[in-house]
C-alpha cells in the first residue's frame, strides 16, 4: 500500500469513528449540555454588558446635565434676585404679582 492510500484509509476511519460517536445518545446528550452551557454563558455576558451600559448611562447623563447647567447662565427677571438657597426673591420694595411659583413678575 502506498502512503497516500494509508492516509486516505486512516482519514476515512477517523471520519467514521467521529460519525459513530456523534450519533450515539451519550454524545448527543453531551453536545446538548455543551450547547445549554454556552447559551447560559452568552446570556450572562449579555446581562453583564447591559448592566455595564446602564451603569455608565446615568453618569453620562449627569455630566451632560451638569454641563448644560454651567454652560447657560441663569436668566434673572427684572427686580428679582437669586438667593443663596437658589430661589428667586423680589428686590426690596417689590412683591410678587401672584402666588404662582413659576411666575417671576414683580410690582
PDB file of N, CA and C in Angstrom:
ATOM      1  N   UNK A   1       0.838  -1.177   0.000  1.00  0.00           N
ATOM      2  CA  UNK A   1       0.000   0.000   0.000  1.00  0.00           C
ATOM      3  C   UNK A   1       0.883   1.240   0.000  1.00  0.00           C
ATOM      4  N   UNK A   2       0.411   2.250  -0.702  1.00  0.00           N
ATOM      5  CA  UNK A   2       1.178   3.499  -0.755  1.00  0.00           C
ATOM      6  C   UNK A   2       0.818   4.374   0.441  1.00  0.00           C
ATOM      7  N   UNK A   3       1.645   5.363   0.692  1.00  0.00           N
ATOM      8  CA  UNK A   3       1.432   6.260   1.837  1.00  0.00           C
ATOM      9  C   UNK A   3       0.158   7.069   1.663  1.00  0.00           C
ATOM     10  N   UNK A   4      -0.141   7.456   0.426  1.00  0.00           N
ATOM     11  CA  UNK A   4      -1.370   8.224   0.180  1.00  0.00           C
ATOM     12  C   UNK A   4      -2.600   7.392   0.509  1.00  0.00           C
ATOM     13  N   UNK A   5      -2.538   6.100   0.134  1.00  0.00           N
ATOM     14  CA  UNK A   5      -3.688   5.231   0.364  1.00  0.00           C
ATOM     15  C   UNK A   5      -3.869   4.976   1.860  1.00  0.00           C
ATOM     16  N   UNK A   6      -2.791   4.846   2.591  1.00  0.00           N
ATOM     17  CA  UNK A   6      -2.858   4.637   4.038  1.00  0.00           C
ATOM     18  C   UNK A   6      -3.443   5.875   4.706  1.00  0.00           C
ATOM     19  N   UNK A   7      -3.006   7.036   4.268  1.00  0.00           N
ATOM     20  CA  UNK A   7      -3.547   8.286   4.831  1.00  0.00           C
ATOM     21  C   UNK A   7      -5.041   8.412   4.543  1.00  0.00           C
ATOM     22  N   UNK A   8      -5.474   8.046   3.334  1.00  0.00           N
ATOM     23  CA  UNK A   8      -6.885   8.125   2.969  1.00  0.00           C
ATOM     24  C   UNK A   8      -7.707   7.152   3.799  1.00  0.00           C
ATOM     25  N   UNK A   9      -7.232   5.935   3.987  1.00  0.00           N
ATOM     26  CA  UNK A   9      -7.946   4.935   4.786  1.00  0.00           C
ATOM     27  C   UNK A   9      -8.007   5.399   6.240  1.00  0.00           C
ATOM     28  N   UNK A  10      -6.930   5.948   6.748  1.00  0.00           N
ATOM     29  CA  UNK A  10      -6.914   6.444   8.128  1.00  0.00           C
ATOM     30  C   UNK A  10      -7.890   7.599   8.293  1.00  0.00           C
ATOM     31  N   UNK A  11      -7.925   8.491   7.326  1.00  0.00           N
ATOM     32  CA  UNK A  11      -8.845   9.620   7.376  1.00  0.00           C
ATOM     33  C   UNK A  11     -10.292   9.152   7.340  1.00  0.00           C
ATOM     34  N   UNK A  12     -10.606   8.189   6.478  1.00  0.00           N
ATOM     35  CA  UNK A  12     -11.969   7.659   6.400  1.00  0.00           C
ATOM     36  C   UNK A  12     -12.353   6.942   7.697  1.00  0.00           C
ATOM     37  N   UNK A  13     -11.426   6.202   8.273  1.00  0.00           N
ATOM     38  CA  UNK A  13     -11.703   5.515   9.534  1.00  0.00           C
ATOM     39  C   UNK A  13     -11.966   6.522  10.648  1.00  0.00           C
ATOM     40  N   UNK A  14     -11.189   7.581  10.686  1.00  0.00           N
ATOM     41  CA  UNK A  14     -11.392   8.623  11.685  1.00  0.00           C
ATOM     42  C   UNK A  14     -12.738   9.315  11.491  1.00  0.00           C
ATOM     43  N   UNK A  15     -13.089   9.599  10.250  1.00  0.00           N
ATOM     44  CA  UNK A  15     -14.381  10.210   9.950  1.00  0.00           C
ATOM     45  C   UNK A  15     -15.520   9.300  10.377  1.00  0.00           C
ATOM     46  N   UNK A  16     -15.399   7.997  10.097  1.00  0.00           N
ATOM     47  CA  UNK A  16     -16.412   7.028  10.510  1.00  0.00           C
ATOM     48  C   UNK A  16     -16.552   7.000  12.021  1.00  0.00           C
ATOM     49  N   UNK A  17     -15.428   7.009  12.721  1.00  0.00           N
ATOM     50  CA  UNK A  17     -15.441   6.998  14.177  1.00  0.00           C
ATOM     51  C   UNK A  17     -16.134   8.253  14.728  1.00  0.00           C
ATOM     52  N   UNK A  18     -15.843   9.408  14.151  1.00  0.00           N
ATOM     53  CA  UNK A  18     -16.471  10.663  14.591  1.00  0.00           C
ATOM     54  C   UNK A  18     -17.977  10.615  14.345  1.00  0.00           C
ATOM     55  N   UNK A  19     -18.400  10.089  13.206  1.00  0.00           N
ATOM     56  CA  UNK A  19     -19.833   9.989  12.918  1.00  0.00           C
ATOM     57  C   UNK A  19     -20.531   9.027  13.873  1.00  0.00           C
ATOM     58  N   UNK A  20     -19.900   7.922  14.196  1.00  0.00           N
ATOM     59  CA  UNK A  20     -20.497   6.962  15.127  1.00  0.00           C
ATOM     60  C   UNK A  20     -20.655   7.596  16.509  1.00  0.00           C
ATOM     61  N   UNK A  21     -19.628   8.309  16.951  1.00  0.00           N
ATOM     62  CA  UNK A  21     -19.686   8.953  18.263  1.00  0.00           C
ATOM     63  C   UNK A  21     -20.750  10.048  18.268  1.00  0.00           C
ATOM     64  N   UNK A  22     -20.880  10.781  17.150  1.00  0.00           N
ATOM     65  CA  UNK A  22     -21.852  11.872  17.082  1.00  0.00           C
ATOM     66  C   UNK A  22     -23.280  11.361  17.107  1.00  0.00           C
ATOM     67  N   UNK A  23     -23.480  10.125  16.653  1.00  0.00           N
ATOM     68  CA  UNK A  23     -24.837   9.579  16.576  1.00  0.00           C
ATOM     69  C   UNK A  23     -25.271   8.962  17.897  1.00  0.00           C
ATOM     70  N   UNK A  24     -24.358   8.523  18.717  1.00  0.00           N
ATOM     71  CA  UNK A  24     -24.719   7.841  19.962  1.00  0.00           C
ATOM     72  C   UNK A  24     -25.461   8.789  20.901  1.00  0.00           C
ATOM     73  N   UNK A  25     -26.385   8.268  21.694  1.00  0.00           N
ATOM     74  CA  UNK A  25     -27.167   9.114  22.603  1.00  0.00           C
ATOM     75  C   UNK A  25     -26.308   9.860  23.622  1.00  0.00           C
ATOM     76  N   UNK A  26     -25.264   9.216  24.100  1.00  0.00           N
ATOM     77  CA  UNK A  26     -24.415   9.875  25.067  1.00  0.00           C
ATOM     78  C   UNK A  26     -23.736  11.098  24.462  1.00  0.00           C
ATOM     79  N   UNK A  27     -23.280  10.952  23.235  1.00  0.00           N
ATOM     80  CA  UNK A  27     -22.619  12.073  22.569  1.00  0.00           C
ATOM     81  C   UNK A  27     -23.620  13.198  22.312  1.00  0.00           C
ATOM     82  N   UNK A  28     -24.829  12.832  21.899  1.00  0.00           N
ATOM     83  CA  UNK A  28     -25.847  13.873  21.685  1.00  0.00           C
ATOM     84  C   UNK A  28     -26.200  14.574  22.987  1.00  0.00           C
ATOM     85  N   UNK A  29     -26.264  13.795  24.083  1.00  0.00           N
ATOM     86  CA  UNK A  29     -26.552  14.386  25.383  1.00  0.00           C
ATOM     87  C   UNK A  29     -25.422  15.328  25.800  1.00  0.00           C
ATOM     88  N   UNK A  30     -24.194  14.899  25.568  1.00  0.00           N
ATOM     89  CA  UNK A  30     -23.052  15.738  25.890  1.00  0.00           C
ATOM     90  C   UNK A  30     -23.073  17.025  25.068  1.00  0.00           C
ATOM     91  N   UNK A  31     -23.379  16.917  23.781  1.00  0.00           N
ATOM     92  CA  UNK A  31     -23.436  18.106  22.918  1.00  0.00           C
ATOM     93  C   UNK A  31     -24.592  19.027  23.347  1.00  0.00           C
ATOM     94  N   UNK A  32     -25.715  18.418  23.782  1.00  0.00           N
ATOM     95  CA  UNK A  32     -26.836  19.213  24.277  1.00  0.00           C
ATOM     96  C   UNK A  32     -26.465  19.998  25.524  1.00  0.00           C
ATOM     97  N   UNK A  33     -25.739  19.329  26.434  1.00  0.00           N
ATOM     98  CA  UNK A  33     -25.288  20.018  27.641  1.00  0.00           C
ATOM     99  C   UNK A  33     -24.322  21.144  27.309  1.00  0.00           C
ATOM    100  N   UNK A  34     -23.437  20.870  26.361  1.00  0.00           N
ATOM    101  CA  UNK A  34     -22.490  21.899  25.946  1.00  0.00           C
ATOM    102  C   UNK A  34     -23.219  23.103  25.343  1.00  0.00           C
ATOM    103  N   UNK A  35     -24.220  22.826  24.500  1.00  0.00           N
ATOM    104  CA  UNK A  35     -24.990  23.916  23.898  1.00  0.00           C
ATOM    105  C   UNK A  35     -25.754  24.694  24.965  1.00  0.00           C
ATOM    106  N   UNK A  36     -26.353  23.981  25.933  1.00  0.00           N
ATOM    107  CA  UNK A  36     -27.084  24.639  27.010  1.00  0.00           C
ATOM    108  C   UNK A  36     -26.150  25.511  27.841  1.00  0.00           C
ATOM    109  N   UNK A  37     -24.956  25.000  28.133  1.00  0.00           N
ATOM    110  CA  UNK A  37     -23.974  25.761  28.900  1.00  0.00           C
ATOM    111  C   UNK A  37     -23.561  27.008  28.137  1.00  0.00           C
ATOM    112  N   UNK A  38     -23.354  26.863  26.822  1.00  0.00           N
ATOM    113  CA  UNK A  38     -22.942  28.016  26.012  1.00  0.00           C
ATOM    114  C   UNK A  38     -24.035  29.077  25.972  1.00  0.00           C
ATOM    115  N   UNK A  39     -25.305  28.653  25.903  1.00  0.00           N
ATOM    116  CA  UNK A  39     -26.406  29.622  25.927  1.00  0.00           C
ATOM    117  C   UNK A  39     -26.412  30.382  27.243  1.00  0.00           C
ATOM    118  N   UNK A  40     -26.190  29.673  28.348  1.00  0.00           N
ATOM    119  CA  UNK A  40     -26.144  30.330  29.655  1.00  0.00           C
ATOM    120  C   UNK A  40     -25.013  31.324  29.737  1.00  0.00           C
ATOM    121  N   UNK A  41     -23.870  30.958  29.183  1.00  0.00           N
ATOM    122  CA  UNK A  41     -22.725  31.861  29.194  1.00  0.00           C
ATOM    123  C   UNK A  41     -23.029  33.102  28.358  1.00  0.00           C
ATOM    124  N   UNK A  42     -23.651  32.906  27.189  1.00  0.00           N
ATOM    125  CA  UNK A  42     -23.994  34.047  26.331  1.00  0.00           C
ATOM    126  C   UNK A  42     -24.981  34.979  27.035  1.00  0.00           C
ATOM    127  N   UNK A  43     -25.968  34.394  27.733  1.00  0.00           N
ATOM    128  CA  UNK A  43     -26.939  35.220  28.448  1.00  0.00           C
ATOM    129  C   UNK A  43     -26.269  36.022  29.555  1.00  0.00           C
ATOM    130  N   UNK A  44     -25.342  35.385  30.272  1.00  0.00           N
ATOM    131  CA  UNK A  44     -24.636  36.087  31.343  1.00  0.00           C
ATOM    132  C   UNK A  44     -23.775  37.214  30.782  1.00  0.00           C
ATOM    133  N   UNK A  45     -23.129  36.969  29.661  1.00  0.00           N
ATOM    134  CA  UNK A  45     -22.317  38.014  29.032  1.00  0.00           C
ATOM    135  C   UNK A  45     -23.201  39.174  28.597  1.00  0.00           C
ATOM    136  N   UNK A  46     -24.335  38.869  27.986  1.00  0.00           N
ATOM    137  CA  UNK A  46     -25.258  39.916  27.544  1.00  0.00           C
ATOM    138  C   UNK A  46     -25.809  40.691  28.732  1.00  0.00           C
ATOM    139  N   UNK A  47     -26.148  39.985  29.809  1.00  0.00           N
ATOM    140  CA  UNK A  47     -26.673  40.631  31.010  1.00  0.00           C
ATOM    141  C   UNK A  47     -25.638  41.565  31.636  1.00  0.00           C
ATOM    142  N   UNK A  48     -24.395  41.103  31.704  1.00  0.00           N
ATOM    143  CA  UNK A  48     -23.353  41.957  32.282  1.00  0.00           C
ATOM    144  C   UNK A  48     -23.074  43.161  31.387  1.00  0.00           C
ATOM    145  N   UNK A  49     -23.174  42.991  30.072  1.00  0.00           N
ATOM    146  CA  UNK A  49     -22.975  44.120  29.156  1.00  0.00           C
ATOM    147  C   UNK A  49     -24.085  45.157  29.348  1.00  0.00           C
ATOM    148  N   UNK A  50     -25.323  44.679  29.484  1.00  0.00           N
ATOM    149  CA  UNK A  50     -26.440  45.607  29.706  1.00  0.00           C
ATOM    150  C   UNK A  50     -26.292  46.339  31.036  1.00  0.00           C
ATOM    151  N   UNK A  51     -25.870  45.620  32.077  1.00  0.00           N
ATOM    152  CA  UNK A  51     -25.681  46.242  33.386  1.00  0.00           C
ATOM    153  C   UNK A  51     -24.585  47.294  33.328  1.00  0.00           C
ATOM    154  N   UNK A  52     -23.537  46.993  32.585  1.00  0.00           N
ATOM    155  CA  UNK A  52     -22.441  47.950  32.462  1.00  0.00           C
ATOM    156  C   UNK A  52     -22.897  49.189  31.688  1.00  0.00           C
ATOM    157  N   UNK A  53     -23.695  48.990  30.623  1.00  0.00           N
ATOM    158  CA  UNK A  53     -24.209  50.128  29.861  1.00  0.00           C
ATOM    159  C   UNK A  53     -25.129  50.983  30.717  1.00  0.00           C
ATOM    160  N   UNK A  54     -26.018  50.339  31.495  1.00  0.00           N
ATOM    161  CA  UNK A  54     -26.949  51.107  32.317  1.00  0.00           C
ATOM    162  C   UNK A  54     -26.216  51.836  33.440  1.00  0.00           C
ATOM    163  N   UNK A  55     -25.078  51.296  33.882  1.00  0.00           N
ATOM    164  CA  UNK A  55     -24.304  51.967  34.924  1.00  0.00           C
ATOM    165  C   UNK A  55     -23.575  53.186  34.362  1.00  0.00           C
ATOM    166  N   UNK A  56     -23.171  53.132  33.106  1.00  0.00           N
ATOM    167  CA  UNK A  56     -22.448  54.265  32.527  1.00  0.00           C
ATOM    168  C   UNK A  56     -23.387  55.334  32.005  1.00  0.00           C
ATOM    169  N   UNK A  57     -24.603  54.976  31.604  1.00  0.00           N
ATOM    170  CA  UNK A  57     -25.537  55.963  31.058  1.00  0.00           C
ATOM    171  C   UNK A  57     -25.929  57.033  32.071  1.00  0.00           C
ATOM    172  N   UNK A  58     -26.314  56.687  33.314  1.00  0.00           N
ATOM    173  CA  UNK A  58     -26.673  57.758  34.256  1.00  0.00           C
ATOM    174  C   UNK A  58     -25.502  58.696  34.530  1.00  0.00           C
ATOM    175  N   UNK A  59     -24.300  58.182  34.590  1.00  0.00           N
ATOM    176  CA  UNK A  59     -23.145  59.049  34.829  1.00  0.00           C
ATOM    177  C   UNK A  59     -22.954  60.011  33.668  1.00  0.00           C
ATOM    178  N   UNK A  60     -23.169  59.526  32.441  1.00  0.00           N
ATOM    179  CA  UNK A  60     -23.054  60.402  31.275  1.00  0.00           C
ATOM    180  C   UNK A  60     -24.156  61.458  31.288  1.00  0.00           C
ATOM    181  N   UNK A  61     -25.384  61.044  31.659  1.00  0.00           N
ATOM    182  CA  UNK A  61     -26.486  61.998  31.702  1.00  0.00           C
ATOM    183  C   UNK A  61     -26.244  63.066  32.758  1.00  0.00           C
ATOM    184  N   UNK A  62     -25.687  62.662  33.924  1.00  0.00           N
ATOM    185  CA  UNK A  62     -25.399  63.628  34.977  1.00  0.00           C
ATOM    186  C   UNK A  62     -24.351  64.626  34.510  1.00  0.00           C
ATOM    187  N   UNK A  63     -23.332  64.127  33.820  1.00  0.00           N
ATOM    188  CA  UNK A  63     -22.284  65.038  33.356  1.00  0.00           C
ATOM    189  C   UNK A  63     -22.836  65.967  32.284  1.00  0.00           C
ATOM    190  N   UNK A  64     -23.732  65.450  31.438  1.00  0.00           N
ATOM    191  CA  UNK A  64     -24.347  66.310  30.419  1.00  0.00           C
ATOM    192  C   UNK A  64     -25.216  67.382  31.068  1.00  0.00           C
ATOM    193  N   UNK A  65     -26.041  66.971  32.049  1.00  0.00           N
ATOM    194  CA  UNK A  65     -26.928  67.946  32.685  1.00  0.00           C
ATOM    195  C   UNK A  65     -26.116  68.966  33.468  1.00  0.00           C
ATOM    196  N   UNK A  66     -25.039  68.518  34.106  1.00  0.00           N
ATOM    197  CA  UNK A  66     -24.184  69.466  34.823  1.00  0.00           C
ATOM    198  C   UNK A  66     -23.527  70.420  33.843  1.00  0.00           C
ATOM    199  N   UNK A  67     -23.141  69.903  32.678  1.00  0.00           N
ATOM    200  CA  UNK A  67     -22.540  70.765  31.654  1.00  0.00           C
ATOM    201  C   UNK A  67     -23.547  71.758  31.117  1.00  0.00           C
ATOM    202  N   UNK A  68     -24.795  71.341  30.981  1.00  0.00           N
ATOM    203  CA  UNK A  68     -25.820  72.253  30.491  1.00  0.00           C
ATOM    204  C   UNK A  68     -26.094  73.353  31.515  1.00  0.00           C
ATOM    205  N   UNK A  69     -26.086  72.997  32.796  1.00  0.00           N
ATOM    206  CA  UNK A  69     -26.377  73.990  33.818  1.00  0.00           C
ATOM    207  C   UNK A  69     -25.275  75.047  33.878  1.00  0.00           C
ATOM    208  N   UNK A  70     -24.047  74.629  33.738  1.00  0.00           N
ATOM    209  CA  UNK A  70     -22.952  75.586  33.838  1.00  0.00           C
ATOM    210  C   UNK A  70     -22.754  76.352  32.543  1.00  0.00           C
ATOM    211  N   UNK A  71     -23.181  75.803  31.416  1.00  0.00           N
ATOM    212  CA  UNK A  71     -22.947  76.493  30.157  1.00  0.00           C
ATOM    213  C   UNK A  71     -23.935  77.639  29.944  1.00  0.00           C
ATOM    214  N   UNK A  72     -25.154  77.530  30.452  1.00  0.00           N
ATOM    215  CA  UNK A  72     -26.142  78.583  30.279  1.00  0.00           C
ATOM    216  C   UNK A  72     -26.308  79.348  31.588  1.00  0.00           C
ATOM    217  N   UNK A  73     -26.108  80.671  31.572  1.00  0.00           N
ATOM    218  CA  UNK A  73     -26.321  81.440  32.799  1.00  0.00           C
ATOM    219  C   UNK A  73     -27.811  81.520  33.132  1.00  0.00           C
ATOM    220  N   UNK A  74     -28.102  81.641  34.401  1.00  0.00           N
ATOM    221  CA  UNK A  74     -29.482  81.723  34.853  1.00  0.00           C
ATOM    222  C   UNK A  74     -30.031  83.102  34.492  1.00  0.00           C
ATOM    223  N   UNK A  75     -31.191  83.108  33.854  1.00  0.00           N
ATOM    224  CA  UNK A  75     -31.839  84.366  33.480  1.00  0.00           C
ATOM    225  C   UNK A  75     -32.650  84.875  34.668  1.00  0.00           C
ATOM    226  N   UNK A  76     -32.222  85.980  35.233  1.00  0.00           N
ATOM    227  CA  UNK A  76     -32.917  86.568  36.373  1.00  0.00           C
ATOM    228  C   UNK A  76     -33.844  87.660  35.846  1.00  0.00           C
ATOM    229  N   UNK A  77     -35.160  87.561  36.157  1.00  0.00           N
ATOM    230  CA  UNK A  77     -36.101  88.593  35.702  1.00  0.00           C
ATOM    231  C   UNK A  77     -35.775  89.950  36.340  1.00  0.00           C
ATOM    232  N   UNK A  78     -36.285  91.036  35.764  1.00  0.00           N
ATOM    233  CA  UNK A  78     -36.026  92.369  36.330  1.00  0.00           C
ATOM    234  C   UNK A  78     -36.579  92.496  37.747  1.00  0.00           C
ATOM    235  N   UNK A  79     -35.809  93.164  38.619  1.00  0.00           N
ATOM    236  CA  UNK A  79     -36.166  93.441  40.011  1.00  0.00           C
ATOM    237  C   UNK A  79     -36.344  92.163  40.832  1.00  0.00           C
ATOM    238  N   UNK A  80     -35.653  91.111  40.419  1.00  0.00           N
ATOM    239  CA  UNK A  80     -35.670  89.844  41.143  1.00  0.00           C
ATOM    240  C   UNK A  80     -34.215  89.455  41.368  1.00  0.00           C
ATOM    241  N   UNK A  81     -33.935  88.921  42.554  1.00  0.00           N
ATOM    242  CA  UNK A  81     -32.574  88.480  42.865  1.00  0.00           C
ATOM    243  C   UNK A  81     -32.587  86.985  43.145  1.00  0.00           C
ATOM    244  N   UNK A  82     -31.448  86.372  42.891  1.00  0.00           N
ATOM    245  CA  UNK A  82     -31.294  84.949  43.158  1.00  0.00           C
ATOM    246  C   UNK A  82     -30.689  84.799  44.543  1.00  0.00           C
ATOM    247  N   UNK A  83     -31.435  84.157  45.438  1.00  0.00           N
ATOM    248  CA  UNK A  83     -30.976  83.996  46.811  1.00  0.00           C
ATOM    249  C   UNK A  83     -29.910  82.924  46.946  1.00  0.00           C
ATOM    250  N   UNK A  84     -29.292  82.850  48.134  1.00  0.00           N
ATOM    251  CA  UNK A  84     -28.269  81.849  48.403  1.00  0.00           C
ATOM    252  C   UNK A  84     -28.823  80.433  48.333  1.00  0.00           C
ATOM    253  N   UNK A  85     -30.122  80.298  48.596  1.00  0.00           N
ATOM    254  CA  UNK A  85     -30.750  78.977  48.543  1.00  0.00           C
ATOM    255  C   UNK A  85     -31.113  78.563  47.126  1.00  0.00           C
ATOM    256  N   UNK A  86     -30.840  79.420  46.130  1.00  0.00           N
ATOM    257  CA  UNK A  86     -31.128  79.103  44.735  1.00  0.00           C
ATOM    258  C   UNK A  86     -32.529  79.483  44.301  1.00  0.00           C
ATOM    259  N   UNK A  87     -33.279  80.143  45.171  1.00  0.00           N
ATOM    260  CA  UNK A  87     -34.639  80.547  44.836  1.00  0.00           C
ATOM    261  C   UNK A  87     -34.653  82.022  44.466  1.00  0.00           C
ATOM    262  N   UNK A  88     -35.616  82.386  43.619  1.00  0.00           N
ATOM    263  CA  UNK A  88     -35.786  83.789  43.245  1.00  0.00           C
ATOM    264  C   UNK A  88     -36.541  84.520  44.338  1.00  0.00           C
ATOM    265  N   UNK A  89     -36.111  85.758  44.624  1.00  0.00           N
ATOM    266  CA  UNK A  89     -36.765  86.615  45.606  1.00  0.00           C
ATOM    267  C   UNK A  89     -36.914  88.009  44.997  1.00  0.00           C
ATOM    268  N   UNK A  90     -38.030  88.677  45.302  1.00  0.00           N
ATOM    269  CA  UNK A  90     -38.179  90.044  44.776  1.00  0.00           C
ATOM    270  C   UNK A  90     -37.205  90.994  45.486  1.00  0.00           C
ATOM    271  N   UNK A  91     -36.741  92.016  44.756  1.00  0.00           N
ATOM    272  CA  UNK A  91     -35.860  93.030  45.359  1.00  0.00           C
ATOM    273  C   UNK A  91     -36.641  93.787  46.429  1.00  0.00           C
ATOM    274  N   UNK A  92     -35.925  94.431  47.360  1.00  0.00           N
ATOM    275  CA  UNK A  92     -36.626  95.225  48.390  1.00  0.00           C
ATOM    276  C   UNK A  92     -37.517  96.287  47.738  1.00  0.00           C
ATOM    277  N   UNK A  93     -38.746  96.389  48.225  1.00  0.00           N
ATOM    278  CA  UNK A  93     -39.716  97.341  47.686  1.00  0.00           C
ATOM    279  C   UNK A  93     -40.604  96.734  46.616  1.00  0.00           C
ATOM    280  N   UNK A  94     -40.344  95.512  46.210  1.00  0.00           N
ATOM    281  CA  UNK A  94     -41.156  94.829  45.199  1.00  0.00           C
ATOM    282  C   UNK A  94     -41.802  93.603  45.825  1.00  0.00           C
ATOM    283  N   UNK A  95     -42.917  93.170  45.216  1.00  0.00           N
ATOM    284  CA  UNK A  95     -43.597  91.952  45.679  1.00  0.00           C
ATOM    285  C   UNK A  95     -44.074  91.177  44.454  1.00  0.00           C
ATOM    286  N   UNK A  96     -44.298  89.908  44.665  1.00  0.00           N
ATOM    287  CA  UNK A  96     -44.776  89.076  43.561  1.00  0.00           C
ATOM    288  C   UNK A  96     -46.164  89.508  43.133  1.00  0.00           C
ATOM    289  N   UNK A  97     -46.445  89.435  41.830  1.00  0.00           N
ATOM    290  CA  UNK A  97     -47.778  89.801  41.321  1.00  0.00           C
ATOM    291  C   UNK A  97     -48.804  88.763  41.760  1.00  0.00           C
ATOM    292  N   UNK A  98     -48.434  87.488  41.758  1.00  0.00           N
ATOM    293  CA  UNK A  98     -49.354  86.425  42.198  1.00  0.00           C
ATOM    294  C   UNK A  98     -48.558  85.343  42.922  1.00  0.00           C
ATOM    295  N   UNK A  99     -49.250  84.289  43.360  1.00  0.00           N
ATOM    296  CA  UNK A  99     -48.626  83.234  44.150  1.00  0.00           C
ATOM    297  C   UNK A  99     -48.102  82.073  43.297  1.00  0.00           C
ATOM    298  N   UNK A 100     -48.159  82.207  41.977  1.00  0.00           N
ATOM    299  CA  UNK A 100     -47.675  81.141  41.095  1.00  0.00           C
ATOM    300  C   UNK A 100     -46.143  81.053  41.232  1.00  0.00           C
ATOM    301  N   UNK A 101     -45.600  79.889  41.631  1.00  0.00           N
ATOM    302  CA  UNK A 101     -44.142  79.773  41.796  1.00  0.00           C
ATOM    303  C   UNK A 101     -43.369  79.881  40.488  1.00  0.00           C
ATOM    304  N   UNK A 102     -44.022  79.699  39.354  1.00  0.00           N
ATOM    305  CA  UNK A 102     -43.339  79.787  38.064  1.00  0.00           C
ATOM    306  C   UNK A 102     -43.429  81.193  37.452  1.00  0.00           C
ATOM    307  N   UNK A 103     -44.239  82.058  38.036  1.00  0.00           N
ATOM    308  CA  UNK A 103     -44.396  83.428  37.539  1.00  0.00           C
ATOM    309  C   UNK A 103     -43.497  84.337  38.378  1.00  0.00           C
ATOM    310  N   UNK A 104     -42.467  84.899  37.752  1.00  0.00           N
ATOM    311  CA  UNK A 104     -41.493  85.727  38.482  1.00  0.00           C
ATOM    312  C   UNK A 104     -41.677  87.224  38.201  1.00  0.00           C
ATOM    313  N   UNK A 105     -42.885  87.637  37.913  1.00  0.00           N
ATOM    314  CA  UNK A 105     -43.123  89.065  37.695  1.00  0.00           C
ATOM    315  C   UNK A 105     -43.367  89.745  39.041  1.00  0.00           C
ATOM    316  N   UNK A 106     -42.855  90.945  39.169  1.00  0.00           N
ATOM    317  CA  UNK A 106     -42.996  91.691  40.420  1.00  0.00           C
ATOM    318  C   UNK A 106     -43.676  93.027  40.144  1.00  0.00           C
ATOM    319  N   UNK A 107     -44.182  93.666  41.246  1.00  0.00           N
ATOM    320  CA  UNK A 107     -44.781  95.004  41.135  1.00  0.00           C
ATOM    321  C   UNK A 107     -44.247  95.883  42.226  1.00  0.00           C
TER     322      UNK A 107
END
